[in-house]
Coordinates of C-alpha atoms and ligand atoms in Angstrom, one line a residue:
X19 CA -22.8 -39.4 41.4
X20 CA -25.4 -37.7 39.9
X21 CA -27.7 -39.4 37.4
X22 CA -30.0 -38.1 34.5
X23 CA -32.5 -39.7 32.3
X24 CA -30.2 -38.6 29.5
X25 CA -27.1 -40.3 30.6
X26 CA -28.8 -43.6 29.9
X27 CA -30.2 -42.7 26.4
X28 CA -28.9 -43.7 23.1
X29 CA -29.4 -41.0 20.8
X30 CA -29.9 -40.5 17.1
X31 CA -29.7 -37.6 14.9
X32 CA -32.3 -37.2 12.2
X33 CA -31.2 -34.8 9.3
X34 CA -35.1 -34.2 8.3
X35 CA -34.6 -33.1 4.6
X36 CA -32.8 -36.4 4.1
X37 CA -34.3 -39.0 6.3
X38 CA -37.7 -40.2 4.6
X39 CA -39.9 -38.5 2.4
X40 CA -43.8 -39.1 3.0
X41 CA -45.3 -36.9 0.5
X42 CA -43.5 -37.7 -3.1
X43 CA -42.0 -34.2 -3.2
X44 CA -38.4 -35.6 -2.8
X45 CA -37.9 -34.1 0.5
X46 CA -37.8 -35.7 4.2
X47 CA -40.5 -34.4 6.2
X48 CA -42.1 -34.8 9.7
X49 CA -44.7 -37.4 8.8
X50 CA -41.8 -39.5 7.4
X51 CA -39.9 -39.6 11.0
X52 CA -43.2 -40.4 12.2
X53 CA -43.2 -43.4 9.8
X54 CA -39.5 -44.4 10.8
X55 CA -40.3 -44.3 14.9
X56 CA -40.6 -47.9 15.1
X57 CA -37.5 -48.6 12.9
X58 CA -35.5 -46.3 15.3
X59 CA -37.1 -48.3 18.4
X60 CA -35.8 -51.6 17.0
X61 CA -32.6 -50.0 16.5
X62 CA -32.7 -49.2 20.5
X63 CA -33.0 -45.5 20.2
X64 CA -34.9 -43.8 22.9
X65 CA -33.8 -40.3 21.9
X66 CA -33.7 -38.3 18.8
X67 CA -32.4 -34.9 17.6
X68 CA -33.9 -33.5 14.9
X69 CA -32.3 -30.9 12.9
X70 CA -34.1 -27.4 12.2
X71 CA -37.6 -27.6 10.8
X72 CA -38.8 -24.3 11.3
X73 CA -40.0 -21.7 8.9
X74 CA -36.8 -20.9 6.6
X75 CA -35.6 -19.8 3.2
X76 CA -33.2 -22.7 3.5
X77 CA -29.8 -21.2 2.8
X78 CA -28.3 -23.3 5.0
X79 CA -31.0 -25.8 5.2
X80 CA -32.9 -24.5 7.8
X81 CA -30.2 -22.8 10.1
X82 CA -31.4 -19.6 8.8
X83 CA -34.8 -19.4 10.9
X84 CA -37.4 -16.8 9.5
X85 CA -40.1 -17.9 12.1
X86 CA -38.9 -19.6 15.2
X87 CA -42.5 -20.8 16.0
X88 CA -43.5 -21.9 12.8
X89 CA -42.7 -25.3 10.9
X90 CA -41.4 -24.8 7.6
X91 CA -44.1 -26.0 4.9
X92 CA -41.6 -28.7 3.2
X93 CA -41.7 -30.4 6.4
X94 CA -45.0 -30.3 7.4
X95 CA -46.9 -28.2 10.0
X96 CA -47.0 -28.1 14.2
X97 CA -49.7 -30.6 14.3
X98 CA -47.3 -33.1 12.6
X99 CA -45.0 -32.0 15.2
X100 CA -47.3 -32.7 18.2
X101 CA -48.2 -36.0 16.5
X102 CA -44.9 -37.3 16.4
X103 CA -43.9 -35.9 19.8
X104 CA -47.0 -38.1 21.1
X105 CA -46.0 -41.3 18.9
X106 CA -42.2 -40.9 19.7
X107 CA -43.4 -40.7 23.7
X108 CA -45.3 -43.8 23.4
X109 CA -42.3 -45.7 22.3
X110 CA -40.4 -44.2 25.0
X111 CA -38.0 -42.0 22.6
X112 CA -37.5 -38.3 23.6
X113 CA -37.0 -35.8 21.3
X114 CA -34.8 -32.5 21.3
X115 CA -34.8 -30.1 18.4
X116 CA -32.1 -27.4 17.4
X117 CA -32.3 -24.1 19.3
X118 CA -30.5 -21.7 16.8
X119 CA -29.1 -18.8 19.1
X120 CA -26.5 -17.1 17.0
X121 CA -28.6 -15.7 14.1
X122 CA -31.7 -15.7 12.3
X123 CA -32.5 -15.6 8.3
X124 CA -32.1 -12.1 6.9
X125 CA -36.0 -12.6 6.3
X126 CA -36.6 -13.1 9.8
X127 CA -39.1 -10.1 10.7
X128 CA -36.8 -9.0 13.4
X129 CA -34.0 -8.3 10.8
X130 CA -36.5 -6.6 8.4
X131 CA -37.1 -4.4 11.0
X132 CA -33.5 -3.7 11.9
X133 CA -32.1 -3.0 8.7
X134 CA -34.9 -0.8 8.0
X135 CA -33.7 2.2 9.6
X136 CA -31.1 3.2 12.4
X137 CA -33.4 4.1 15.1
X138 CA -36.0 1.4 15.0
X139 CA -37.1 -0.9 17.9
X140 CA -35.3 -3.9 16.3
X141 CA -32.0 -2.0 15.3
X142 CA -30.0 -3.6 18.2
X143 CA -31.1 -7.2 17.7
X144 CA -28.1 -7.3 15.4
X145 CA -24.8 -6.3 15.4
X146 CA -24.1 -3.2 13.4
X147 CA -21.1 -1.3 12.3
X148 CA -20.1 1.6 10.0
X149 CA -17.5 0.5 7.5
X150 CA -14.1 1.8 7.6
X151 CA -12.8 4.9 5.2
X152 CA -9.3 3.7 3.6
X153 CA -8.4 5.8 0.9
X154 CA -11.4 7.2 0.0
X155 CA -13.1 3.7 -0.1
X156 CA -15.3 2.1 2.2
X157 CA -14.5 -1.3 3.7
X158 CA -15.5 -4.0 6.2
X159 CA -15.3 -2.9 9.8
X160 CA -12.8 -5.8 10.3
X161 CA -10.9 -8.0 7.9
X162 CA -12.5 -10.9 10.0
X163 CA -13.6 -14.1 7.9
X164 CA -16.7 -16.1 8.1
X165 CA -16.8 -19.7 8.3
X166 CA -18.3 -20.1 5.3
X167 CA -16.0 -18.0 3.5
X168 CA -15.2 -14.5 2.5
X169 CA -15.8 -11.7 5.0
X170 CA -18.0 -11.6 8.4
X171 CA -19.5 -8.5 7.9
X172 CA -21.9 -7.5 5.1
X173 CA -22.8 -4.3 3.5
X174 CA -26.4 -3.6 3.6
X175 CA -27.6 -1.2 1.4
X176 CA -31.0 0.1 3.2
X177 CA -29.1 1.5 6.3
X178 CA -25.6 1.9 4.6
X179 CA -23.9 -0.2 7.6
X180 CA -22.3 -3.2 7.7
X181 CA -23.9 -6.2 9.9
X182 CA -21.9 -9.0 11.1
X183 CA -22.5 -12.9 9.9
X184 CA -20.1 -15.2 11.3
X185 CA -22.0 -18.1 8.6
X186 CA -23.5 -16.9 5.5
X187 CA -24.7 -13.5 4.0
X188 CA -28.2 -14.7 4.9
X189 CA -27.7 -15.4 8.5
X190 CA -27.1 -12.4 10.4
X191 CA -26.0 -12.7 13.9
X192 CA -28.0 -11.4 16.8
X193 CA -26.9 -9.2 19.5
X194 CA -27.0 -11.1 22.6
X195 CA -25.9 -7.8 24.6
X196 CA -29.1 -6.9 23.9
X197 CA -31.6 -7.9 26.9
X198 CA -34.5 -8.1 24.4
X199 CA -32.7 -10.8 22.5
X200 CA -31.9 -12.7 25.4
X201 CA -35.6 -12.3 26.4
X202 CA -37.1 -13.1 22.6
X203 CA -34.7 -16.3 22.6
X204 CA -36.1 -17.3 26.1
X205 CA -39.8 -17.0 24.7
X206 CA -38.6 -19.5 21.9
X207 CA -37.5 -22.1 24.2
X208 CA -40.3 -22.3 26.7
X209 CA -42.6 -22.3 24.0
X210 CA -41.1 -25.5 22.4
X211 CA -40.8 -27.0 25.8
X212 CA -44.5 -26.4 26.7
X213 CA -45.3 -28.3 23.2
X214 CA -43.7 -31.1 24.8
X215 CA -40.2 -31.4 23.4
X216 CA -37.7 -33.1 25.8
X217 CA -34.6 -30.5 25.4
X218 CA -32.4 -28.9 22.6
X219 CA -29.1 -29.4 20.7
X220 CA -27.8 -25.6 21.0
X221 CA -26.6 -24.3 17.6
X222 CA -23.3 -22.5 17.4
X223 CA -23.7 -21.8 21.3
X224 CA -20.0 -21.2 21.7
X225 CA -20.1 -17.9 19.3
X226 CA -22.5 -15.6 21.2
X227 CA -20.0 -13.0 21.9
X228 CA -17.5 -11.1 19.9
X229 CA -13.8 -9.9 20.9
X230 CA -13.6 -6.3 20.2
X231 CA -13.5 -5.1 16.6
X232 CA -9.6 -5.1 15.7
X233 CA -8.2 -6.0 12.7
X234 CA -6.4 -9.4 12.4
X235 CA -2.8 -8.5 11.7
X236 CA -0.1 -10.2 9.5
X237 CA -2.5 -12.5 7.4
X238 CA -1.8 -13.6 3.9
X239 CA -5.7 -13.8 3.7
X240 CA -8.0 -10.8 3.0
X241 CA -10.4 -12.5 5.2
X242 CA -8.5 -14.4 7.7
X243 CA -10.6 -16.9 9.4
X244 CA -9.8 -16.5 13.4
X245 CA -12.7 -18.0 15.4
X246 CA -11.0 -16.9 18.6
X247 CA -12.7 -13.6 17.8
X248 CA -16.1 -15.1 18.0
X249 CA -15.6 -18.3 20.0
X250 CA -15.9 -19.4 23.9
X251 CA -15.5 -15.5 25.0
X252 CA -16.3 -15.1 28.8
X253 CA -19.8 -13.7 28.2
X254 CA -21.1 -16.4 26.7
X255 CA -21.3 -18.2 30.0
X256 CA -23.6 -15.3 31.3
X257 CA -25.8 -15.9 28.4
X258 CA -25.8 -19.5 28.6
X259 CA -26.3 -19.4 32.8
X260 CA -29.2 -17.3 32.0
X261 CA -31.0 -19.9 29.6
X262 CA -30.3 -22.3 32.1
X263 CA -31.9 -20.7 34.7
X264 CA -35.0 -19.7 32.7
X265 CA -35.2 -22.4 30.4
X266 CA -33.5 -25.5 30.9
X267 CA -33.5 -26.0 34.9
X268 CA -37.3 -25.3 35.2
X269 CA -37.7 -28.1 32.9
X270 CA -35.2 -30.5 33.9
X271 CA -34.6 -30.8 29.9
X272 CA -31.7 -31.9 27.9
X273 CA -29.4 -28.7 26.8
X274 CA -26.3 -30.3 24.6
X275 CA -24.7 -27.3 23.0
X276 CA -22.4 -27.4 19.8
X277 CA -18.9 -26.1 21.0
X278 CA -16.8 -25.2 18.1
X279 CA -13.6 -23.4 18.6
X280 CA -11.4 -25.9 20.0
X281 CA -12.2 -25.7 23.7
X282 CA -9.9 -26.9 26.3
X283 CA -11.4 -29.1 28.9
X284 CA -11.2 -26.4 31.2
X285 CA -13.6 -24.4 28.8
X286 CA -15.8 -27.2 27.9
X287 CA -16.2 -27.9 31.5
X288 CA -17.2 -24.4 32.2
X289 CA -19.8 -25.1 30.0
X290 CA -20.8 -28.6 31.0
X291 CA -19.2 -29.5 34.2
X292 CA -21.5 -30.7 36.6
X293 CA -21.5 -27.6 38.6
X294 CA -21.3 -25.4 35.8
X295 CA -25.3 -24.8 35.7
X296 CA -25.2 -24.1 32.0
X297 CA -25.3 -27.4 29.7
X298 CA -25.8 -30.7 30.0
X299 CA -23.3 -31.8 27.6
X300 CA -21.1 -30.3 24.8
X301 CA -20.7 -31.7 21.4
X302 CA -16.9 -31.1 20.5
X303 CA -14.8 -31.8 17.2
X304 CA -11.2 -33.1 18.5
X305 CA -11.9 -36.5 16.8
X306 CA -13.2 -35.2 13.6
X307 CA -9.8 -34.4 12.0
X308 CA -7.4 -36.9 13.5
X309 CA -5.8 -37.8 10.2
X310 CA -4.1 -36.1 7.2
X311 CA -7.1 -34.9 5.4
X312 CA -5.9 -31.2 5.1
X313 CA -2.6 -32.2 3.4
X314 CA -3.4 -35.1 1.0
X315 CA -4.9 -34.7 -2.6
X316 CA -6.2 -37.9 -2.9
X317 CA -8.7 -39.7 -0.7
X318 CA -6.7 -42.8 -0.9
X319 CA -3.7 -41.2 0.8
X320 CA -6.2 -40.9 3.9
X321 CA -4.4 -42.4 7.0
X322 CA -5.4 -42.4 10.6
X323 CA -3.1 -41.5 13.2
X324 CA -4.3 -44.0 16.1
X325 CA -2.0 -42.4 19.0
X326 CA -3.6 -39.0 18.0
X327 CA -7.2 -40.5 18.2
X328 CA -6.4 -41.9 21.4
X329 CA -5.1 -38.6 22.8
X330 CA -8.3 -37.0 22.1
X331 CA -10.3 -39.8 23.9
X332 CA -8.0 -39.6 26.9
X333 CA -8.6 -35.8 27.0
X334 CA -11.9 -36.1 27.1
X335 CA -12.7 -39.0 28.7
X336 CA -10.5 -38.2 31.7
X337 CA -10.9 -34.5 31.7
X338 CA -14.6 -35.2 32.4
X339 CA -14.5 -38.7 34.3
X340 CA -16.3 -37.4 37.4
X341 CA -16.7 -33.9 36.7
X342 CA -19.0 -34.1 33.6
X343 CA -20.7 -35.9 30.9
X344 CA -20.3 -36.6 27.3
X345 CA -21.8 -37.3 24.1
X346 CA -20.4 -40.0 22.0
X347 CA -20.6 -39.2 18.3
X348 CA -18.5 -40.2 15.4
X349 CA -20.0 -37.5 12.7
X350 CA -22.8 -35.3 12.3
X351 CA -24.6 -33.5 9.3
X352 CA -21.4 -31.1 8.7
X353 CA -18.7 -33.8 8.7
X354 CA -17.9 -36.4 6.1
X355 CA -19.1 -40.2 6.3
X356 CA -17.5 -42.1 9.2
X357 CA -16.6 -45.2 6.8
X358 CA -14.8 -43.1 4.3
X359 CA -12.8 -41.3 6.9
X360 CA -11.8 -43.9 9.7
X361 CA -13.2 -47.0 8.4
X362 CA -12.0 -49.1 5.2
X363 CA -14.4 -50.1 2.2
X364 CA -12.3 -53.3 1.6
X365 CA -13.2 -54.4 5.1
X366 CA -16.6 -52.9 5.3
X367 CA -18.1 -55.1 7.9
X368 CA -15.4 -55.1 10.2
X369 CA -14.3 -51.9 10.3
X370 CA -17.9 -50.4 10.6
X371 CA -18.3 -52.7 13.3
X372 CA -15.1 -51.9 15.0
X373 CA -15.7 -48.2 15.1
X374 CA -19.2 -48.6 16.4
X375 CA -17.8 -50.6 19.3
X376 CA -15.1 -48.2 20.0
X377 CA -16.9 -45.2 20.4
X378 CA -20.2 -46.4 22.1
X379 CA -18.5 -48.5 24.5
X380 CA -17.1 -45.5 26.0
X381 CA -18.5 -43.3 28.9
X382 CA -21.3 -41.0 27.7
X383 CA -24.4 -40.9 25.5
X384 CA -24.3 -42.2 21.8
X385 CA -25.6 -40.3 19.1
X386 CA -25.6 -42.3 15.9
X387 CA -25.6 -40.2 12.8
X388 CA -28.6 -41.2 10.4
X389 CA -27.2 -44.1 7.8
X390 CA -23.9 -44.5 10.1
X391 CA -25.8 -47.6 11.4
X392 CA -25.7 -49.4 7.8
X393 CA -22.0 -47.8 7.2
X394 CA -23.3 -45.1 4.5
X395 CA -20.2 -43.8 2.8
X396 CA -19.1 -40.4 1.0
X397 CA -20.6 -39.5 -2.2
X398 CA -18.5 -39.6 -5.4
X399 CA -18.9 -35.9 -6.4
X400 CA -17.9 -35.6 -10.0
X401 CA -18.6 -31.8 -10.6
X402 CA -19.0 -28.7 -8.6
X403 CA -23.1 -28.9 -9.5
X404 CA -23.5 -31.8 -7.3
X405 CA -22.9 -29.7 -4.3
X406 CA -25.8 -28.2 -2.4
X407 CA -24.3 -27.3 0.5
X408 CA -23.1 -23.6 0.7
X409 CA -20.2 -24.1 2.4
X410 CA -18.8 -26.7 -0.3
X411 CA -19.7 -24.4 -3.0
X412 CA -17.6 -21.4 -1.2
X413 CA -14.8 -23.5 -0.6
X414 CA -14.6 -24.9 -4.0
X415 CA -14.8 -21.5 -5.4
X416 CA -12.3 -20.3 -3.1
X417 CA -9.5 -22.8 -4.1
X418 CA -10.3 -22.2 -7.8
X419 CA -10.5 -18.4 -7.6
X420 CA -8.3 -17.4 -4.6
X421 CA -5.6 -20.4 -4.6
X422 CA -5.7 -20.7 -8.4
X423 CA -6.0 -24.4 -8.1
X424 CA -6.9 -26.8 -10.7
X425 CA -10.6 -27.3 -11.1
X426 CA -10.3 -31.2 -10.9
X427 CA -7.9 -30.9 -7.7
X428 CA -10.1 -28.5 -6.0
X429 CA -13.2 -30.9 -6.3
X430 CA -11.5 -33.6 -4.9
X431 CA -10.5 -31.5 -1.9
X432 CA -13.7 -30.2 -1.5
X433 CA -15.5 -33.5 -2.0
X434 CA -13.6 -35.0 0.8
X435 CA -14.5 -32.8 3.3
X436 CA -18.1 -31.5 1.9
X437 CA -21.1 -31.5 4.3
X438 CA -23.2 -32.9 1.5
X439 CA -21.6 -36.5 2.0
X440 CA -23.7 -36.7 5.1
X441 CA -26.7 -35.1 3.7
X442 CA -27.3 -37.6 1.1
X443 CA -30.8 -39.5 1.2
X444 CA -31.0 -42.4 3.7
X445 CA -30.7 -45.6 2.2
X446 CA -33.4 -47.8 2.8
X447 CA -33.7 -50.2 0.4
X448 CA -32.7 -51.1 -3.5
X449 CA -35.9 -49.7 -4.6
X450 CA -35.4 -46.5 -7.0
X451 CA -34.1 -43.5 -5.1
X452 CA -33.3 -45.8 -2.1
X453 CA -36.8 -46.1 -0.9
X454 CA -36.2 -42.5 0.4
X455 CA -38.6 -41.1 -2.0
X456 CA -40.6 -42.2 -5.2
X457 CA -39.4 -38.9 -7.0
X458 CA -36.2 -37.5 -7.8
X459 CA -34.7 -36.2 -4.3
X460 CA -33.5 -32.6 -3.5
X461 CA -29.9 -34.3 -3.0
X462 CA -28.8 -37.1 -5.2
X463 CA -28.7 -40.7 -3.6
X464 CA -25.3 -42.5 -3.2
X465 CA -25.2 -44.9 -6.1
X466 CA -24.0 -47.6 -3.7
X467 CA -27.8 -47.6 -2.4
X468 CA -28.2 -51.1 -3.8
X469 CA -25.3 -52.7 -2.0
X470 CA -25.5 -50.6 1.5
X471 CA -29.2 -50.2 2.6
X472 CA -31.4 -50.9 6.0
X473 CA -33.5 -53.6 4.1
X474 CA -30.6 -55.9 3.3
X475 CA -29.0 -55.4 7.1
X476 CA -31.9 -55.3 9.3
X477 CA -32.2 -59.0 9.4
X478 CA -28.8 -60.2 8.8
X479 CA -27.3 -61.5 12.0
X480 CA -23.6 -60.4 10.8
X481 CA -24.5 -56.9 9.3
X482 CA -23.3 -53.8 10.7
X483 CA -27.1 -52.9 11.6
X484 CA -27.2 -55.7 13.9
X485 CA -23.9 -55.0 15.6
X486 CA -25.2 -51.4 16.5
X487 CA -28.5 -53.0 17.8
X488 CA -26.4 -55.3 20.2
X489 CA -24.5 -52.6 21.4
X490 CA -27.1 -50.8 22.5
X491 CA -28.8 -53.7 23.6
X492 CA -25.8 -54.4 26.0
X493 CA -26.1 -50.8 27.0
X494 CA -29.7 -50.8 27.9
X495 CA -30.9 -54.1 29.1
X496 CA -27.7 -56.5 30.0
X497 CA -26.1 -57.2 33.0
X498 CA -23.4 -54.9 32.3
X499 CA -25.7 -51.9 31.6
X500 CA -24.3 -49.8 34.7
X501 CA -20.9 -50.6 34.0
X502 CA -21.4 -49.4 30.5
X503 CA -23.2 -46.4 31.5
X504 CA -21.4 -45.3 34.9
X505 CA -18.1 -47.3 35.1
X506 CA -15.0 -45.7 35.1
X507 CA -13.0 -45.5 31.7
X508 CA -9.3 -46.2 31.3
X509 CA -7.1 -46.5 28.5
X510 CA -4.3 -49.1 28.4
X511 CA -1.0 -49.8 26.1
X512 CA -1.2 -46.2 25.3
X513 CA 2.2 -46.5 23.1
X514 CA 0.6 -49.1 20.4
X515 CA 0.1 -47.3 17.6
X516 CA -2.6 -50.1 16.1
X517 CA -4.7 -50.8 18.7
X518 CA -7.2 -48.8 20.8
X519 CA -7.7 -50.7 24.0
X520 CA -9.5 -49.6 27.0
X521 CA -11.3 -50.8 30.2
X522 CA -14.7 -50.0 31.9
X523 CA -15.0 -51.1 35.6
X524 CA -17.5 -50.6 38.5
X525 CA -17.7 -52.9 41.6
X526 CA -19.5 -55.7 39.5
X527 CA -17.5 -56.4 36.4
X528 CA -14.6 -55.2 34.2
X529 CA -14.9 -55.0 30.8
X530 CA -11.9 -54.8 28.2
X531 CA -12.5 -53.3 24.9
X532 CA -9.9 -54.0 22.2
X533 CA -10.1 -52.5 18.6
X534 CA -7.4 -53.1 15.7
X535 CA -7.6 -49.9 13.5
X536 CA -5.4 -51.4 10.7
X537 CA -5.4 -53.9 8.2
X538 CA -2.8 -56.1 10.0
X539 CA -3.4 -59.4 11.6
X540 CA -2.1 -58.7 15.2
X541 CA -1.7 -60.6 18.5
X542 CA -2.8 -59.0 21.5
X543 CA -1.7 -60.0 25.1
X544 CA -3.7 -59.2 28.0
X545 CA -0.7 -59.2 30.8
X546 CA -2.7 -58.0 33.7
X547 CA -6.2 -59.8 32.6
X548 CA -7.6 -62.9 32.1
X549 CA -10.5 -63.7 29.9
X550 CA -13.9 -64.2 31.9
X551 CA -16.4 -64.5 28.9
X552 CA -16.5 -62.9 25.2
X553 CA -19.2 -60.3 25.4
X554 CA -19.5 -59.1 22.0
X555 CA -16.9 -59.3 19.1
X556 CA -17.1 -58.5 15.2
X557 CA -16.3 -62.0 14.6
X558 CA -13.0 -60.9 13.5
X559 CA -11.0 -61.7 17.0
X560 CA -9.9 -65.2 18.0
X561 CA -9.5 -65.9 21.5
X562 CA -6.3 -67.9 21.5
X563 CA -6.1 -68.7 25.3
X564 CA -7.3 -66.9 28.4
X565 CA -5.2 -64.2 27.8
X566 CA -4.0 -64.1 24.2
X567 CA -6.0 -62.8 21.2
X568 CA -5.6 -62.9 17.5
X569 CA -7.0 -59.8 16.1
X570 CA -7.9 -60.0 12.3
X571 CA -7.8 -56.8 10.0
X572 CA -10.2 -54.4 12.1
X573 CA -10.9 -57.0 14.6
X574 CA -13.0 -55.7 17.7
X575 CA -14.2 -57.4 20.8
X576 CA -15.6 -56.7 24.1
X577 CA -14.5 -59.0 27.0
X578 CA -15.5 -59.4 30.8
X579 CA -12.3 -59.9 32.5
X580 CA -10.7 -60.3 35.9
X581 CA -7.6 -59.4 37.2
X582 CA -4.5 -61.9 36.7
X583 CA -3.3 -62.0 40.1
Ligands
LIG1 C1 -23.9 -25.3 13.0 C2 -24.7 -26.1 12.4 C3 -24.1 -26.1 11.0 C4 -25.1 -24.9 10.5 C5 -24.3 -23.7 11.7 C6 -24.9 -22.2 11.3 O1 -22.4 -25.5 12.8 O2 -24.1 -27.6 13.0 O3 -24.8 -27.3 10.1 O4 -24.3 -24.5 9.2 O5 -24.3 -24.1 12.7 O6 -26.2 -22.5 11.6
LIG2 CA1 -41.8 -34.5 1.6

């Protein structure tokens, strides 16, 4: 099988605004990341993905880029970036940055030009359409809704037309049909690789083409969101192939694309199959919502559907087995916190460790999201003003204004899914502002920082943090390394709706990973296998004899086994 450096990496996602503030302005920055590199190295990380740090008016925390070649002053400057790359490389840590292809900020010079007149050079850098006249009234070219709520068209007073924006009004979509747009973005990519970074996380890559502009029929909503209108359409592959040829392949860099819009395995492989010549991997979201979160009114009613979750793992692990490579991640900066979603606070340590074992013993490249390694949780939002994220605010307003929901219910619903849950400052210690900053941060610190923080876990052998460290040590330097990285993956006992168990195999070892996803005490009988060694556990599993285990709530274990002949 083809082997690449990034298959053997352990990744970590940094949300720069919330990681560490080095200069007392309440906002995380590049110098802050530099300070924490030894921390990441100690955890076993050798690849970091840093969210957008480019010059930006911060309508969407930096995903609205004003200048692709400049670091935003809140994060530092280009020199800080150079130092960061250098110091990371000394510690053997590779760096990937967000490559934001779908849109720019409306304050980007290209857009300022583009909107200024209908016949200027940059007009076709964006997607412009005339409005439709209905009963003498001008309306949007189509009724399509956007990801952040409302129409995906915005009227522009200056040139009296509409521009497309599938995210916020301040993020006009680039027109990838235009070869000049493609050439400009190729230059951006090359420039950053030249500076020394090791690759990209490619933002919203699946959205670079739009369907023909026709209304969505039969919808109850004024602006229905049907992402098929702008997700995974055929031309996207031509664009990504061009990037691969001109940017990724010549530099042997890592290119991991965010592929939303519910891709099938076939579609995902067409981006990231070994022979696709497009991306190294794709981030997907199937496992993020394997519960009833869309139906409930109270987070207490949250239930994990174990079988559904298994189906997702089965679909992706088997679909990609010998055809491509996968990232392993539970969450990112757009998802609620793992512990509040799939974990159980009552069994904090046990469930936090179990979830880590379940995910990171699979086949693929781990990506830990900052704070996950200490079990950070959702924020207890008590009023709409607590939200900073544009999509949470829009969603709340939509529930109250359009769905006529009670304000307190709307708040709970928006809270459970809010992207701000993942964006509260990193909890480094139990000092004021959780050691993230010495001044009041841009987003409130979760009040549980006194109990949940790095300082209290890093030297504790029984902590979630140490469990992450142990898992990554196994993957990086134990005798099971090759088996964990390149071995086959096989789900066993599919019908069991409480336990997720799978095997990792190669010619040298068979590892069996068993996870109890319930609060029950369960006996588990290994019929076809005998236990050779306990490799790692969360201390919630008792080995009764060589083929029977007793799993306490959220018990989790990694065993070396041999076949029971
Ligand atoms: C991606 C990012 C998200 C951002 C959006 C628009 O989905 O992960 O945070 O809002 O793209 O750039
Ligand atoms: Ca700062």
